[in-house]
Coordinates of C-alpha atoms in Angstrom, one line a residue:
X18 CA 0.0 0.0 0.0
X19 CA 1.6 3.6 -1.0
X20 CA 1.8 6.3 1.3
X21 CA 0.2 9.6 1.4
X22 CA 0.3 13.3 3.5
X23 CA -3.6 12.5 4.4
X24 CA -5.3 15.4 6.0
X25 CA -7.2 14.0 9.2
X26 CA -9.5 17.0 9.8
X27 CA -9.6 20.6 9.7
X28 CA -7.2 22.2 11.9
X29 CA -3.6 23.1 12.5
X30 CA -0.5 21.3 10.8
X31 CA -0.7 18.2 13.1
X32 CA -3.8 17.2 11.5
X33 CA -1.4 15.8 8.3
X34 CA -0.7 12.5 8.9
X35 CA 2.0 10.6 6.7
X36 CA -0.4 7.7 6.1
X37 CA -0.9 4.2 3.8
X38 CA -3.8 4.8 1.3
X39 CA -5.2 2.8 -1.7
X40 CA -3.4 3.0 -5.0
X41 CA -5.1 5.3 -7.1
X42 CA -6.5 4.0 -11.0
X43 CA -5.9 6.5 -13.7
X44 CA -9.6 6.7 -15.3
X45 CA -10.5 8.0 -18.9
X46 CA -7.9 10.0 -20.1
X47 CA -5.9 10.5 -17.0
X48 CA -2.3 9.4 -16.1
X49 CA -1.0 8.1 -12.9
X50 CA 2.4 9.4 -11.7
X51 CA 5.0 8.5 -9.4
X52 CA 5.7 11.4 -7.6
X53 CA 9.0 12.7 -7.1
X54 CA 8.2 16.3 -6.3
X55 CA 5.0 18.4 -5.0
X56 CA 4.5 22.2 -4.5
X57 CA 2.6 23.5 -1.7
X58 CA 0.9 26.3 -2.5
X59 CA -1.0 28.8 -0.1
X60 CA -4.6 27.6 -1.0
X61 CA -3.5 24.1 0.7
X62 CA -2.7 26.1 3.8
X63 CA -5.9 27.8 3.8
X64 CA -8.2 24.1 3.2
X65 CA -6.2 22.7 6.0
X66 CA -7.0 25.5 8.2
X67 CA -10.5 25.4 7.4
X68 CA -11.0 29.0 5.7
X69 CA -12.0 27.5 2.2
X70 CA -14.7 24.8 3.6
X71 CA -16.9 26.1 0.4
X72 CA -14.3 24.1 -1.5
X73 CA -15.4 20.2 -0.6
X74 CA -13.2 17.8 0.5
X75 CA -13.5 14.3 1.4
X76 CA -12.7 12.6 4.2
X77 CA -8.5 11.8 4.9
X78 CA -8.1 14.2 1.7
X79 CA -4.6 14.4 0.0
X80 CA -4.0 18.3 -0.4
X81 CA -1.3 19.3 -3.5
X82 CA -2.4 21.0 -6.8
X83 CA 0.8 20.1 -8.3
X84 CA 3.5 17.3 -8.8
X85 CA 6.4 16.2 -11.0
X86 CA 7.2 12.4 -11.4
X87 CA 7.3 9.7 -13.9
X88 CA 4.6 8.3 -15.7
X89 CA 3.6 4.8 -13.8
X90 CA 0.6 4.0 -15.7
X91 CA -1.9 5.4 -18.6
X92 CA -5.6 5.2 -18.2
X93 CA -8.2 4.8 -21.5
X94 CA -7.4 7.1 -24.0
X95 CA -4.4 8.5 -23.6
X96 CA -2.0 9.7 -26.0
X97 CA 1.3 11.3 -26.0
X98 CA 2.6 10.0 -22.6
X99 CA 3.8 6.3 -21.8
X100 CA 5.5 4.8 -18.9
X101 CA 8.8 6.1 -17.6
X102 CA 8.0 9.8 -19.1
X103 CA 8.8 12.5 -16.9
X104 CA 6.0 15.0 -16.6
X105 CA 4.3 17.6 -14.5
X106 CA 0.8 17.8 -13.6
X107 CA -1.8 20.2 -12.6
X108 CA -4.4 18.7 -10.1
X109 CA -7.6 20.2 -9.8
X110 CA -8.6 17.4 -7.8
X111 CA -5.6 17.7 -5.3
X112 CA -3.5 14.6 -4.4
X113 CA 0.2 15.8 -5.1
X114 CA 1.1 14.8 -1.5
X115 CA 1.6 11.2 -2.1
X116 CA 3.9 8.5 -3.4
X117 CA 1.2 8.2 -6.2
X118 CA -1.1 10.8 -7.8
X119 CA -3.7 10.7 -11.1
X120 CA -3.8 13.6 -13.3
X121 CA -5.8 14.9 -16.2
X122 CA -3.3 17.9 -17.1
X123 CA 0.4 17.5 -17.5
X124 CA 3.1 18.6 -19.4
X125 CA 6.6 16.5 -20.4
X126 CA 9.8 17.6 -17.8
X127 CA 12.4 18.5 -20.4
X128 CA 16.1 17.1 -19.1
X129 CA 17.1 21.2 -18.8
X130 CA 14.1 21.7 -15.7
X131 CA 14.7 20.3 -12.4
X132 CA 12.1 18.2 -10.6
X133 CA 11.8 20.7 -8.2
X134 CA 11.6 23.7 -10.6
X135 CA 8.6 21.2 -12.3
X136 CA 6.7 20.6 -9.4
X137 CA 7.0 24.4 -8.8
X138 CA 5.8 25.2 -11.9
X139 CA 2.2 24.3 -12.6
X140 CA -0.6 26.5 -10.6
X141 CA 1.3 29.3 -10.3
X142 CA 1.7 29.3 -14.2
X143 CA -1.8 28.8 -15.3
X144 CA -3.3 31.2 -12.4
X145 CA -0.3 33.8 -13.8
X146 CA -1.8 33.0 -17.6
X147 CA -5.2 32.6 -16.6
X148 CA -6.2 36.1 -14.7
X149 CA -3.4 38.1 -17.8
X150 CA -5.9 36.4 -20.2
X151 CA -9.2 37.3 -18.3
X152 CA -7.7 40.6 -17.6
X153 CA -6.7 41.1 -21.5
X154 CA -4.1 43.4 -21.2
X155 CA -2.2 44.3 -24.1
X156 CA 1.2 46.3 -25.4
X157 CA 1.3 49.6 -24.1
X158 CA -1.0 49.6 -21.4
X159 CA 0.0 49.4 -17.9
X160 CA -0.9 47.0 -15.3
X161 CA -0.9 46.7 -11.5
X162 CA 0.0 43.9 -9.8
X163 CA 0.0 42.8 -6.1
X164 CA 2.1 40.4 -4.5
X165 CA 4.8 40.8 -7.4
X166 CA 7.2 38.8 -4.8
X167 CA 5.3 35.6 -4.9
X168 CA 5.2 32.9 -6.9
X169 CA 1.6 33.8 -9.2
X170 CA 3.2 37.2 -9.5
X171 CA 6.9 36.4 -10.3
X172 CA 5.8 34.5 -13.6
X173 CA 2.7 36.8 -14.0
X174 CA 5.0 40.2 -14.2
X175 CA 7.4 37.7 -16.9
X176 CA 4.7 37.5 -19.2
X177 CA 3.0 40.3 -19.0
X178 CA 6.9 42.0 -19.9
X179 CA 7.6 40.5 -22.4
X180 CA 4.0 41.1 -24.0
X181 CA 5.4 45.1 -23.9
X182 CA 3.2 46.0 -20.6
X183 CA 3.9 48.4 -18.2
X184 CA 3.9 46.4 -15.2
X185 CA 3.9 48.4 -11.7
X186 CA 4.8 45.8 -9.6
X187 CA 3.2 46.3 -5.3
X188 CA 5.9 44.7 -3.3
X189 CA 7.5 44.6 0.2
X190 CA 11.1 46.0 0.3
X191 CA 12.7 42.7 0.4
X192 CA 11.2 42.0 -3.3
X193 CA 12.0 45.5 -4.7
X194 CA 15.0 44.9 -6.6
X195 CA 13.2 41.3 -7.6
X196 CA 10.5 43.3 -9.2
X197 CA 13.1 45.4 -11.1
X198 CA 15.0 42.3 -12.3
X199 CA 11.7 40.4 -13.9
X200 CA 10.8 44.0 -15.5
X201 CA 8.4 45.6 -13.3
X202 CA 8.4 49.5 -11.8
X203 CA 8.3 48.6 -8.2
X204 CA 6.3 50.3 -5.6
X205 CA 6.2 49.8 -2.1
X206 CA 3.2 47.9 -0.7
X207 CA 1.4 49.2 2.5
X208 CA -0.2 52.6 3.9
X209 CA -0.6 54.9 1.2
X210 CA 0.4 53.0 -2.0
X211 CA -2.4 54.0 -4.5
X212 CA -0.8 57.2 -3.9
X213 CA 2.4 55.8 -4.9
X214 CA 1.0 54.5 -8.1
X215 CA -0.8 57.6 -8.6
X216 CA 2.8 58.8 -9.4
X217 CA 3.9 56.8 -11.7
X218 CA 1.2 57.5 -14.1
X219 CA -2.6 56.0 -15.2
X220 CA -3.3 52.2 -14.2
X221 CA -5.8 50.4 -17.1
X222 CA -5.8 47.1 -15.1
X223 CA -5.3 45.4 -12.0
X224 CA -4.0 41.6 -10.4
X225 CA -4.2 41.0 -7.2
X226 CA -2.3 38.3 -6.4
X227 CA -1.9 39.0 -2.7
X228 CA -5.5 39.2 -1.7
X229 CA -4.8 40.9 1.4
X230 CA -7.5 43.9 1.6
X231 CA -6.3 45.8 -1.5
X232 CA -9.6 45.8 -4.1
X233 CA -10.9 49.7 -2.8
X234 CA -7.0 51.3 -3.6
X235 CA -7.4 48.7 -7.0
X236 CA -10.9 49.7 -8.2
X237 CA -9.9 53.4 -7.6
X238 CA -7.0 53.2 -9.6
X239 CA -8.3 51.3 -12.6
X240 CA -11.5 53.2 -12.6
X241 CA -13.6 50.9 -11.7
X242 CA -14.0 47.4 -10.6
X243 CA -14.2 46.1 -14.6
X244 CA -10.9 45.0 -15.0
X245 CA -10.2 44.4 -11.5
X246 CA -9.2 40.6 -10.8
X247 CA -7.9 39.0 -7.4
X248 CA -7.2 35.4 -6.9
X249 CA -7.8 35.3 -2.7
X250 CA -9.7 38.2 -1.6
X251 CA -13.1 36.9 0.0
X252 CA -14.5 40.5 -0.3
X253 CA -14.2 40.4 -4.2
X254 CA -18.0 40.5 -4.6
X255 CA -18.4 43.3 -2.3
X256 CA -16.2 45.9 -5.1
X257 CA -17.8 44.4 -7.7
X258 CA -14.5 42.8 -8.4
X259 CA -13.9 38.9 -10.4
X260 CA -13.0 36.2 -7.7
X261 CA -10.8 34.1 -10.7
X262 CA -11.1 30.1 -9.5
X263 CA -8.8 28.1 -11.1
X264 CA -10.9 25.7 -13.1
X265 CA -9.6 23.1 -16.3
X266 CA -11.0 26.3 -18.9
X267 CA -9.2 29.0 -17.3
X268 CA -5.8 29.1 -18.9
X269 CA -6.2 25.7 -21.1
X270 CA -2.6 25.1 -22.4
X271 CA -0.5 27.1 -20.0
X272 CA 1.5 24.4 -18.7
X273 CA 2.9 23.9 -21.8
X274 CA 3.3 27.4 -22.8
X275 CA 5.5 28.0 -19.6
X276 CA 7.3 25.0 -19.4
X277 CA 8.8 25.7 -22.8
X278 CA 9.7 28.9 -21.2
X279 CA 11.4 27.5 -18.3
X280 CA 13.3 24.7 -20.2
X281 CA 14.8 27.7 -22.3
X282 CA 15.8 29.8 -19.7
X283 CA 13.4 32.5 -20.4
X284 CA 11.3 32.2 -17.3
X285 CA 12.4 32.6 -13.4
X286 CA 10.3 30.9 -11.0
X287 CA 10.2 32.3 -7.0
X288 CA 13.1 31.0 -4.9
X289 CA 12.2 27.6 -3.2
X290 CA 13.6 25.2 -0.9
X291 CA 13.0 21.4 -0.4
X292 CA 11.8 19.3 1.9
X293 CA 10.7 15.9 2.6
X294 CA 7.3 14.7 1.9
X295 CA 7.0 12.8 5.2
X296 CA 7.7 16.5 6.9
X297 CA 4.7 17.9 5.5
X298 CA 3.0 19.6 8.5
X299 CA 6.5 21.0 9.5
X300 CA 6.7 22.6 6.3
X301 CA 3.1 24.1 6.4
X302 CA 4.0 25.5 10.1
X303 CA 7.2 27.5 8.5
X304 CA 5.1 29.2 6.0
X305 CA 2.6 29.9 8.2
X306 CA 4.5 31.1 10.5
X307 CA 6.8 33.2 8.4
X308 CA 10.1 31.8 9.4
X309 CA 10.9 31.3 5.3
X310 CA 10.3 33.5 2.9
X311 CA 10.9 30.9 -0.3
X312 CA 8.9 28.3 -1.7
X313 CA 8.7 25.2 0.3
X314 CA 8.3 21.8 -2.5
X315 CA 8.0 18.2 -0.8
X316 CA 9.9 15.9 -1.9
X317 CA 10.5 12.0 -2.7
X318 CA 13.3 9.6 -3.0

């Protein structure tokens, strides 16, 4: 029986449990990998902790939108991927934190991209694609973006670049010269930033991908709440402001589109560090607590 980071309840880290659980069966059209690598990203945090109970889970759920492995066996209907392959996978479903996990979206790991860079890859990049599509920004406008530093707006300020928008990049003084680097104007995030922006010029759109109470200075700026997006912020639908969900339709193909990216050395991905899997609710309580300011990605031998 293979082994999973199974999630016993709500409540604080202690509730993930390294634990044995049935070998999952790739259905129609579905793969089943043999994980090397999963990202954690700060939705899981928030599930775990019981803030998202809207989102349903069932019982000893396996949390992890991402995870980079080999293929271990096809289901009906695929094409493209056979045993041994090494890929990376979005999972709607969840289930990255395990020795095994059954996807419906992947991408082939070129030799050039590390398993960690892979696993780090995959819902950052199609939420980063997703809300820049929904948002439709375009050369020569400019675009606002909160939480520059992290790893939604790291590849999200990337694209947008090289696309020839003016990205004004909200960011803590420890990402500042980060913002610069990826080709963002950065401005410092806190008290009296609309002001700030304000200075640098007109705003025609806004990303929030902080979600920490910014939608009034972000509707004021852009005009309006019309092309005002946040990925997080509970209070979108009080501004009149789009809550973007990640769903399968959002940003179909962007796992591909960045991966090529990556492989070529033409997209960064936020600093990260490893750990392993089994150490799972250590890893949550860092971030949480704030003692690391990279990327945590669980990890398999």
């Amino acid at each position: 029986m293979p082994n999973a980071v199974v999630m016993t309840g709500y409540g604080p880290p202690e509730v993930l449990k390294w634990a044995g659980v049935p070998l999952p069966e790739p259905g129609e059209g579905q793969i089943r990998i043999k994980v090397k690598a999963a990202g954690i990203s700060p939705t899981d945090l928030a599930l775990r902790a019981g803030y998202l109970k809207a989102i349903p889970l069932p019982p000893d759920a396996v949390l992890g939108f991402e995870a980079a492995g080999t293929v271990d066996a096809v289901g009906p209907g695929v094409t493209g991927a056979s045993v041994g392959d090494g890929v990376t996978a979005l999972l709607f479903g969840l289930g990255g934190y395990a020795e095994y996990a059954v996807a419906s979206i992947w991408t082939g790991k070129p030799d050039t991209v590390s398993w960690l860079e892979a696993a780090a890859l995959p819902s950052s990049a199609e939420a980063a694609v997703g809300v820049l599509r929904q948002l439709n920004v375009t050369s020569g406008e400019t675009l606002l973006l909160f939480g520059g530093g992290g790893s939604v707006g790291v590849i999200a300020t990337q694209l947008a670049a090289a696309r020839g928008v003016k990205v004004i990049s909200a960011v803590g003084e420890h990402d500042e010269a980060l913002a610069r680097e990826l080709g963002a104007t950065p401005v410092r995030y806190g008290p009296g930033v609309a002001d700030r922006v304000r200075a640098l010029g007109a705003v025609d759109a806004v990303f929030d991908a902080a979600g920490k109470g910014v939608l009034a200075d972000a509707v004021a700026l852009a005009g309006g709440p019309g092309r005002v997006i946040t990925l997080s912020d509970p209070t979108a639908a009080d501004f009149g402001v789009t809550l973007s969900e990640p769903t399968p339709d959002r940003a179909p193909g962007a796992l591909d589109e960045t991966m090529a990216l990556l492989a070529d050395g033409r997209l960064r991905l936020r600093a990260h560090t490893s750990m392993p899997m089994q150490q799972a609710a250590e890893a949550h309580r860092q971030l949480e607590g704030g003692t690391v300011h990279e990327r945590i990605i669980l990890t398999l031998e």
